[in-house]
mmCIF file of C-alpha atoms in Angstrom:
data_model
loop_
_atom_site.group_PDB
_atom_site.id
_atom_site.type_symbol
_atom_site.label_atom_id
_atom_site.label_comp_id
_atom_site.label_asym_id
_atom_site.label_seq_id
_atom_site.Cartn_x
_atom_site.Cartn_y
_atom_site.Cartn_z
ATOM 1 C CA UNK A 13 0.000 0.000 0.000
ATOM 2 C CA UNK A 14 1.546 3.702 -1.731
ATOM 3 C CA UNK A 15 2.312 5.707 2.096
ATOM 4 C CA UNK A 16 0.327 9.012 1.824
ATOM 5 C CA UNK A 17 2.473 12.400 2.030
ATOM 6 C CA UNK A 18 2.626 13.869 5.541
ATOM 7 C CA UNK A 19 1.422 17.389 6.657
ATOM 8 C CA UNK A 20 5.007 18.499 6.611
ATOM 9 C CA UNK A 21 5.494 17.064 3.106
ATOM 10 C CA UNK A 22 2.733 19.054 1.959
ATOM 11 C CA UNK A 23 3.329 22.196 3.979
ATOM 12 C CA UNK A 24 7.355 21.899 2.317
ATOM 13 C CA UNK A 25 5.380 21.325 -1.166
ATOM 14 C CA UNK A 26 3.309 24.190 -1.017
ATOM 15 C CA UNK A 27 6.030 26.824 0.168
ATOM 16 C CA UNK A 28 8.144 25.414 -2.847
ATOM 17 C CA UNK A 29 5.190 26.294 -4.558
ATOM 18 C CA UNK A 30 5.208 29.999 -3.625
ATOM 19 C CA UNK A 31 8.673 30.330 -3.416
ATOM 20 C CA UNK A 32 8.199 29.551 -7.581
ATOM 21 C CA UNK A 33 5.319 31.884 -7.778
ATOM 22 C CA UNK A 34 7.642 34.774 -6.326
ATOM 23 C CA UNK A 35 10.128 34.003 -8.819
ATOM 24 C CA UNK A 36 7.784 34.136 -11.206
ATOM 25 C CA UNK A 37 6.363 37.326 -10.061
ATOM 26 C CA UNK A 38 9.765 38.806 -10.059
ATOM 27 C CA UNK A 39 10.795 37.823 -13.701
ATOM 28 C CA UNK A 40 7.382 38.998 -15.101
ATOM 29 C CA UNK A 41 8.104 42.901 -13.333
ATOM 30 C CA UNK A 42 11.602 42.562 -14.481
ATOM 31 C CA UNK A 43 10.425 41.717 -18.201
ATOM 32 C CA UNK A 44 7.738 44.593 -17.766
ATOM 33 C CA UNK A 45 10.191 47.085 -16.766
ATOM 34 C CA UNK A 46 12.624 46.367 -19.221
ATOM 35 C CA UNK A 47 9.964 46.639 -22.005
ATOM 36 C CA UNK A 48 8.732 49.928 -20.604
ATOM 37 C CA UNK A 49 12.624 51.088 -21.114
ATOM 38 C CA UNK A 50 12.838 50.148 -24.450
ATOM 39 C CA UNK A 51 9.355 51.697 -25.355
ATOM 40 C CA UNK A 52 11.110 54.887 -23.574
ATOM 41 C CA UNK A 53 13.808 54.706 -26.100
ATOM 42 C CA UNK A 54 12.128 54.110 -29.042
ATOM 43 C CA UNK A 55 9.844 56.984 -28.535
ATOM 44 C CA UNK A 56 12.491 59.011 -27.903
ATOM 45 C CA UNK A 57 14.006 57.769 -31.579
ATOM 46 C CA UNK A 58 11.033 58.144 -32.908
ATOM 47 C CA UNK A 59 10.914 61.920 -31.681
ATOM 48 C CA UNK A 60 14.668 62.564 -33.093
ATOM 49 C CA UNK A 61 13.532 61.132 -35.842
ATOM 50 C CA UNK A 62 10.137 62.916 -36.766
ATOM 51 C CA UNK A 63 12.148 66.426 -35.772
ATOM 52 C CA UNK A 64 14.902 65.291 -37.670
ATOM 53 C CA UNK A 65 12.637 64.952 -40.902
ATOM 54 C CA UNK A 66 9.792 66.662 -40.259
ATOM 55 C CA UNK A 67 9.613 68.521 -43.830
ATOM 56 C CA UNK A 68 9.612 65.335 -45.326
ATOM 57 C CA UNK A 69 6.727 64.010 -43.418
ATOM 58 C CA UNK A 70 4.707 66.875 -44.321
ATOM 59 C CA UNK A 71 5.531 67.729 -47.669
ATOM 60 C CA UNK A 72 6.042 63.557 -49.000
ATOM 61 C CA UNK A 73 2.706 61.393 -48.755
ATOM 62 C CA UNK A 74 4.617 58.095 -48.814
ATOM 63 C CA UNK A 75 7.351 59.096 -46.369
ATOM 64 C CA UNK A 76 4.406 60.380 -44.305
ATOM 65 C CA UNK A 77 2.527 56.694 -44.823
ATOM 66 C CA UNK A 78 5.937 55.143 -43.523
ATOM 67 C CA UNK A 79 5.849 57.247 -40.288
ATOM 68 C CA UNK A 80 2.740 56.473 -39.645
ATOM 69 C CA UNK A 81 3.258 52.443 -39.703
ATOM 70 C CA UNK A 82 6.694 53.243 -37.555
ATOM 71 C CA UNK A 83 4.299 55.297 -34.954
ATOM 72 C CA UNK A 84 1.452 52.373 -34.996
ATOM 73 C CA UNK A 85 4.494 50.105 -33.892
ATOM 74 C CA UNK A 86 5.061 51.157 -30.876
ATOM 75 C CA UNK A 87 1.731 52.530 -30.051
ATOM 76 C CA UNK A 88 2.248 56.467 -30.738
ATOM 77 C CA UNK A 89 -0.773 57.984 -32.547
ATOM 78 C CA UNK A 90 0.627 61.155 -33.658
ATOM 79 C CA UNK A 91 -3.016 62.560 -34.708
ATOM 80 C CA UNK A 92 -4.319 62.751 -31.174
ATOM 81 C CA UNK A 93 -1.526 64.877 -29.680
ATOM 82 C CA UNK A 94 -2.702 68.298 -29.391
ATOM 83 C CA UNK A 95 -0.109 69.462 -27.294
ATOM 84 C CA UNK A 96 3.768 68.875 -27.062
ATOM 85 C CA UNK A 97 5.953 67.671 -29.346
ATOM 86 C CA UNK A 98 3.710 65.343 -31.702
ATOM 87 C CA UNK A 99 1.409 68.640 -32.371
ATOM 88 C CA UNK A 100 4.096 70.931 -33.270
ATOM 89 C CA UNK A 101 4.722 68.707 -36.440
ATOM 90 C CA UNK A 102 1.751 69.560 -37.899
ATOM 91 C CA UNK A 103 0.174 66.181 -39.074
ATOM 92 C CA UNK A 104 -2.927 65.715 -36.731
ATOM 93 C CA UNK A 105 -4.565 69.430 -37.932
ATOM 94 C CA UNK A 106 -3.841 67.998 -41.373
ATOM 95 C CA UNK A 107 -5.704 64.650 -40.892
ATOM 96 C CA UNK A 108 -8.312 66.603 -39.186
ATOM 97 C CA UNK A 109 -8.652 69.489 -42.213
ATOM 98 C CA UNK A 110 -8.696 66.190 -44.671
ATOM 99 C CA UNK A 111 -11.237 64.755 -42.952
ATOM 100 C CA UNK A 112 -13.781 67.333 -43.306
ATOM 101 C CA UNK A 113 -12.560 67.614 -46.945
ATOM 102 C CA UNK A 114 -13.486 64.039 -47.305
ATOM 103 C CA UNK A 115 -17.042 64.225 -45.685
ATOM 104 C CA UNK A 116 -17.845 67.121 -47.671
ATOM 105 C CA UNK A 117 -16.722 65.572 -51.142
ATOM 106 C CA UNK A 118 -18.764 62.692 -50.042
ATOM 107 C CA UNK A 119 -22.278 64.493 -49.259
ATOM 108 C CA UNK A 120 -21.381 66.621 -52.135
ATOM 109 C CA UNK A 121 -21.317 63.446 -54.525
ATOM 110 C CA UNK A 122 -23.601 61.427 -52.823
ATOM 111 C CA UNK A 123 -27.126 62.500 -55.249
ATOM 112 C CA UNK A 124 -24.792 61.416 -58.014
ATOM 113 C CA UNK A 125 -23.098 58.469 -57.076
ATOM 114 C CA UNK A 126 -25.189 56.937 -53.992
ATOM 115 C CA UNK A 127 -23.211 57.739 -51.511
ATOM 116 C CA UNK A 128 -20.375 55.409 -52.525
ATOM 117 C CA UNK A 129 -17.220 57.146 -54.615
ATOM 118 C CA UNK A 130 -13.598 55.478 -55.650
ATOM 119 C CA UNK A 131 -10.904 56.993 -53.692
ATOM 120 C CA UNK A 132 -9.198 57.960 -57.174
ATOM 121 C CA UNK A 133 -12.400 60.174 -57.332
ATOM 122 C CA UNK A 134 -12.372 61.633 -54.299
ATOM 123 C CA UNK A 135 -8.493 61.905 -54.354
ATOM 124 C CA UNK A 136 -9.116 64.597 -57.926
ATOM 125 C CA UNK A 137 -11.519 66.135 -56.280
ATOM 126 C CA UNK A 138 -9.825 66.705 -52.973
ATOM 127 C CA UNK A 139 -7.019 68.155 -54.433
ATOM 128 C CA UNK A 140 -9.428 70.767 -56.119
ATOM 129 C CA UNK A 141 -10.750 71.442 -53.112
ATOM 130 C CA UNK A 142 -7.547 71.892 -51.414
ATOM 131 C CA UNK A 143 -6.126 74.480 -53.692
ATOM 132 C CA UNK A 144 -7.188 77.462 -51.595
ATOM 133 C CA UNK A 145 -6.653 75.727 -48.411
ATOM 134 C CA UNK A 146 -3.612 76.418 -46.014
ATOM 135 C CA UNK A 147 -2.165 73.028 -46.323
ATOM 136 C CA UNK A 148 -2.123 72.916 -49.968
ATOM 137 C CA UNK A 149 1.424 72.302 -50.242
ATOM 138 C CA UNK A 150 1.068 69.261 -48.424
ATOM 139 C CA UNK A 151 0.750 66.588 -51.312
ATOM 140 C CA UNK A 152 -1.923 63.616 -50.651
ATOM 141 C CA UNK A 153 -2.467 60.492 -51.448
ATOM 142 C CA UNK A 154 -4.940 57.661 -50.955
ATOM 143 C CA UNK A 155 -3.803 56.056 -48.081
ATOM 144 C CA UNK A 156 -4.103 59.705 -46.672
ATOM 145 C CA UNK A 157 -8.134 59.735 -47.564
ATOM 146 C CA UNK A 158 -8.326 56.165 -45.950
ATOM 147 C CA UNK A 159 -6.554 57.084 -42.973
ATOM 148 C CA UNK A 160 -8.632 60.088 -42.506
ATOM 149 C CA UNK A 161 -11.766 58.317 -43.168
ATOM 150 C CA UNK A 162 -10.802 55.607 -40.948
ATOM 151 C CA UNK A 163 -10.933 57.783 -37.831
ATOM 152 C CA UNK A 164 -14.007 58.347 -37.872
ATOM 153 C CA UNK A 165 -15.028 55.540 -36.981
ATOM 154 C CA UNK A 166 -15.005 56.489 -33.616
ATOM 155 C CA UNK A 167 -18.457 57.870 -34.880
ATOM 156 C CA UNK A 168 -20.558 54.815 -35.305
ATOM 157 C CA UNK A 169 -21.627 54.399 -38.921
ATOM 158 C CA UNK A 170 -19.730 57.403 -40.542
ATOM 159 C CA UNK A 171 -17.235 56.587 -43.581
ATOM 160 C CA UNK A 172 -16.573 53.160 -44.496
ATOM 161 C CA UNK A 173 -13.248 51.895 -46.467
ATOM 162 C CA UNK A 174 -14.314 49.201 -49.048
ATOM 163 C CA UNK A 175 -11.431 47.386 -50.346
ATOM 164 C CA UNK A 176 -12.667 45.693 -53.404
ATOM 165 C CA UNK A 177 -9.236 44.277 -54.227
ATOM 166 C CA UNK A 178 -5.563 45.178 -53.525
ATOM 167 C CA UNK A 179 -5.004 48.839 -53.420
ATOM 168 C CA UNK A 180 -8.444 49.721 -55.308
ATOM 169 C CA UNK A 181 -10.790 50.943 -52.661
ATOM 170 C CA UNK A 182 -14.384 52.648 -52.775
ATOM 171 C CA UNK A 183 -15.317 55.395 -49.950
ATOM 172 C CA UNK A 184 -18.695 54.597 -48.167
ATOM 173 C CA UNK A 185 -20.464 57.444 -46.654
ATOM 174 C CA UNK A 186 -24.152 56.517 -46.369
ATOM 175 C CA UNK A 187 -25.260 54.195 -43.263
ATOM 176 C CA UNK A 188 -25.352 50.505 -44.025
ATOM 177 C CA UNK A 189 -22.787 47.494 -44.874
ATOM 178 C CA UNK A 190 -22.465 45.892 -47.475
ATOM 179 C CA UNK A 191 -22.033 42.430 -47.912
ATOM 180 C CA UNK A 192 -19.821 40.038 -49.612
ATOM 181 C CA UNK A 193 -21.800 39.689 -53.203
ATOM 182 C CA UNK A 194 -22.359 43.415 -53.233
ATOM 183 C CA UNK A 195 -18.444 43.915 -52.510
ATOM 184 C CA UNK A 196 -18.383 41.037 -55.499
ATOM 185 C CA UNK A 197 -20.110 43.489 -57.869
ATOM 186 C CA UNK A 198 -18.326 46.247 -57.135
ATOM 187 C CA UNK A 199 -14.927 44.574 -57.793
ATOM 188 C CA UNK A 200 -16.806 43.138 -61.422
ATOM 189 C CA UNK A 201 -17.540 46.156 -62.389
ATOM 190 C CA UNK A 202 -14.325 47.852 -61.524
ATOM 191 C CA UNK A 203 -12.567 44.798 -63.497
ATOM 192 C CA UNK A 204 -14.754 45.175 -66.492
ATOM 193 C CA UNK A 205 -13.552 48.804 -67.102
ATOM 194 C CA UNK A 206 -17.218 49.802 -68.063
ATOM 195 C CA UNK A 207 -18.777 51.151 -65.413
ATOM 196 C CA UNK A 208 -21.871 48.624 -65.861
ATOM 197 C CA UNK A 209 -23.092 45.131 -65.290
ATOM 198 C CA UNK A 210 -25.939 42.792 -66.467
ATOM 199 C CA UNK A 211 -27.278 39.418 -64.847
ATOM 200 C CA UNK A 212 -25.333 37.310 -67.564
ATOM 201 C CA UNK A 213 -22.433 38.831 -66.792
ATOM 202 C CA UNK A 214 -22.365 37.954 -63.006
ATOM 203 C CA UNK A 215 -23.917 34.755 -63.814
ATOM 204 C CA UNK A 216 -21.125 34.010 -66.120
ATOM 205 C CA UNK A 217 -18.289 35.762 -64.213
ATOM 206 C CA UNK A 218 -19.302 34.806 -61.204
ATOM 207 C CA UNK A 219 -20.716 31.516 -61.633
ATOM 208 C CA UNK A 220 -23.858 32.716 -59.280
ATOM 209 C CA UNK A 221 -27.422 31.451 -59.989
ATOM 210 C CA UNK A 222 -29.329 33.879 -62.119
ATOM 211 C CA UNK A 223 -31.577 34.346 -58.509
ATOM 212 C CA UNK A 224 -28.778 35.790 -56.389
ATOM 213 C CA UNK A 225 -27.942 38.024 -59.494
ATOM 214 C CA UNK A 226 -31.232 39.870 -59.848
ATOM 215 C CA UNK A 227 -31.591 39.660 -55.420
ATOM 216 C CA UNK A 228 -27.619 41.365 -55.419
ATOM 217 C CA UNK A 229 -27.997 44.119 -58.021
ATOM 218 C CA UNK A 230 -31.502 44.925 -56.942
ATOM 219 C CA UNK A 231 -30.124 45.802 -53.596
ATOM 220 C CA UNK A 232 -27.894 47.928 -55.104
ATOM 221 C CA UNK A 233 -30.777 49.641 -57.125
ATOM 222 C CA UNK A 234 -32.574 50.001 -53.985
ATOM 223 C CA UNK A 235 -29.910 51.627 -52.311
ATOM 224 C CA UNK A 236 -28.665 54.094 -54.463
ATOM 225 C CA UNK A 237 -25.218 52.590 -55.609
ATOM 226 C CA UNK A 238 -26.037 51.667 -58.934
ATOM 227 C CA UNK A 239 -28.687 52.911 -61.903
ATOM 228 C CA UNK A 240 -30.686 50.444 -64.113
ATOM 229 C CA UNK A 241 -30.782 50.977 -67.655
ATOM 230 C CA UNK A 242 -33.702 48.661 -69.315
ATOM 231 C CA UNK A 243 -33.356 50.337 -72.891
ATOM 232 C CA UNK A 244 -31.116 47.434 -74.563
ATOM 233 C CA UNK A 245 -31.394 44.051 -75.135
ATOM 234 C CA UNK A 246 -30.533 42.684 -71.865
ATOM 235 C CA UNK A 247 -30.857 45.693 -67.958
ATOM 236 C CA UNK A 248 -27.545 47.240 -67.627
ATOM 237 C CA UNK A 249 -26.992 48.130 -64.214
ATOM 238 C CA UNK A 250 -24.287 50.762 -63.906
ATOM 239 C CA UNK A 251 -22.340 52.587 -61.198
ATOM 240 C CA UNK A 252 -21.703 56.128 -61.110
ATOM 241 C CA UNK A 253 -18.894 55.588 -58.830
ATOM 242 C CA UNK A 254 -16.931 54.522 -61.425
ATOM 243 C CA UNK A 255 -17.514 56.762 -64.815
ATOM 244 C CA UNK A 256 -14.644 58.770 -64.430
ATOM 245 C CA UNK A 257 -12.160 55.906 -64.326
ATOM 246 C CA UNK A 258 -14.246 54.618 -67.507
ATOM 247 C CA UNK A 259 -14.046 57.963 -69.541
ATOM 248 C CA UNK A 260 -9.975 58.263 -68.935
ATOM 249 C CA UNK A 261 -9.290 54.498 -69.691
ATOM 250 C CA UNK A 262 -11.290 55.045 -72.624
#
């Protein structure tokens, strides 16, 4: 018969036990510390940095997209510093100036196109708009208009980012998600260089039944994102969102 551990056996196991825990303890606020050192240091790069080329990050959209990934790194969100050193450079009263730019392109647009607009589009138009402003030296780009839409999204259902494939992204600014086949018909449309669709086409592009087709682009007829045109052969349905790409490809 296996002899059962004594009380002092178990008393000698359990301050083992806590002894262990200590060390554990310890280690984990010794790790902690050091990372909070090295997050020290690399904000303080980060600052010699930015100061170092701060005309750059205003004046260069790239260099400026760059800094922003560097910043996201180590948790610095240069756009919500309104005082100190991160608001002397500039870039969070740009982002905020954009931003307004953005929303009113979009309501602007939004009879015309549905409330949906390419972010080539809105890019044109935005620099347009921009001409008079006081940051008109400050070139953008489109991850600039994403980034700026993107924050505000601390409003609920404001403006939403579509990506319908890599690096070609639509500009959302009516309430409402879409889903996955209307993000499909976007992206066929934007492939097809023509600015319109039919049920064969999707049918035959997208190898759907003619049923989620019609159910699809009548949504989108419902909604405002694309206009049916019943005068040929077979209903076009096109999108206003994308004839200016169509005009200049063609």
């Amino acid at each position: 018969m296996r002899k059962r551990p004594g009380i002092g056996a178990i008393q000698k196991q359990r301050l083992e036990q806590e002894k262990y825990r200590d060390k554990s303890n310890v280690l984990q606020e010794n790790q902690l510390e050091q990372m909070e050192k090295q997050l020290e240091v690399f904000h303080s790069k980060l600052e010699e940095f930015a100061h170092k080329h701060r005309h750059e990050i205003k004046k260069d959209a790239q260099f400026r997209r760059q800094f922003q990934e560097m910043c996201a790194s180590i948790g610095v969100d240069p756009l919500a510093s309104t005082k100190g050193f991160w608001a002397s450079l500039g870039i969070g009263d740009f982002y905020n100036e954009l931003t307004v730019q953005v929303v009113e392109v979009c309501l602007a647009t939004s009879s015309k196109n549905g409330g949906i607009i390419h972010v080539d589009e809105l890019r044109k138009r935005l620099v347009k708009t921009r001409r008079k402003s006081k940051q008109a030296s400050m070139e953008i780009n489109n991850d600039d208009i994403r980034w700026a839409a993107s924050k505000l999204r601390i409003f609920g259902n404001g403006l939403t980012v579509i990506e319908v494939t890599r690096n070609n992204y639509f500009i959302q600014s009516v309430p409402g998600e879409l889903s996955l086949d209307h993000t499909a018909l976007l992206q066929l449309a934007s492939s097809e260089n023509t600015a319109f669709i039919s049920v064969s086409i999707v049918t035959s592009r997208l190898n759907w039944e003619r049923l989620r087709a019609e159910k699809a682009l009548n949504h989108m007829i419902k909604e405002g994102l694309a206009w049916m045109d019943s005068k040929n052969k077979e209903t076009l349905y096109w999108f206003p969102s994308m004839f200016a790409d169509c005009i200049e490809s063609s």
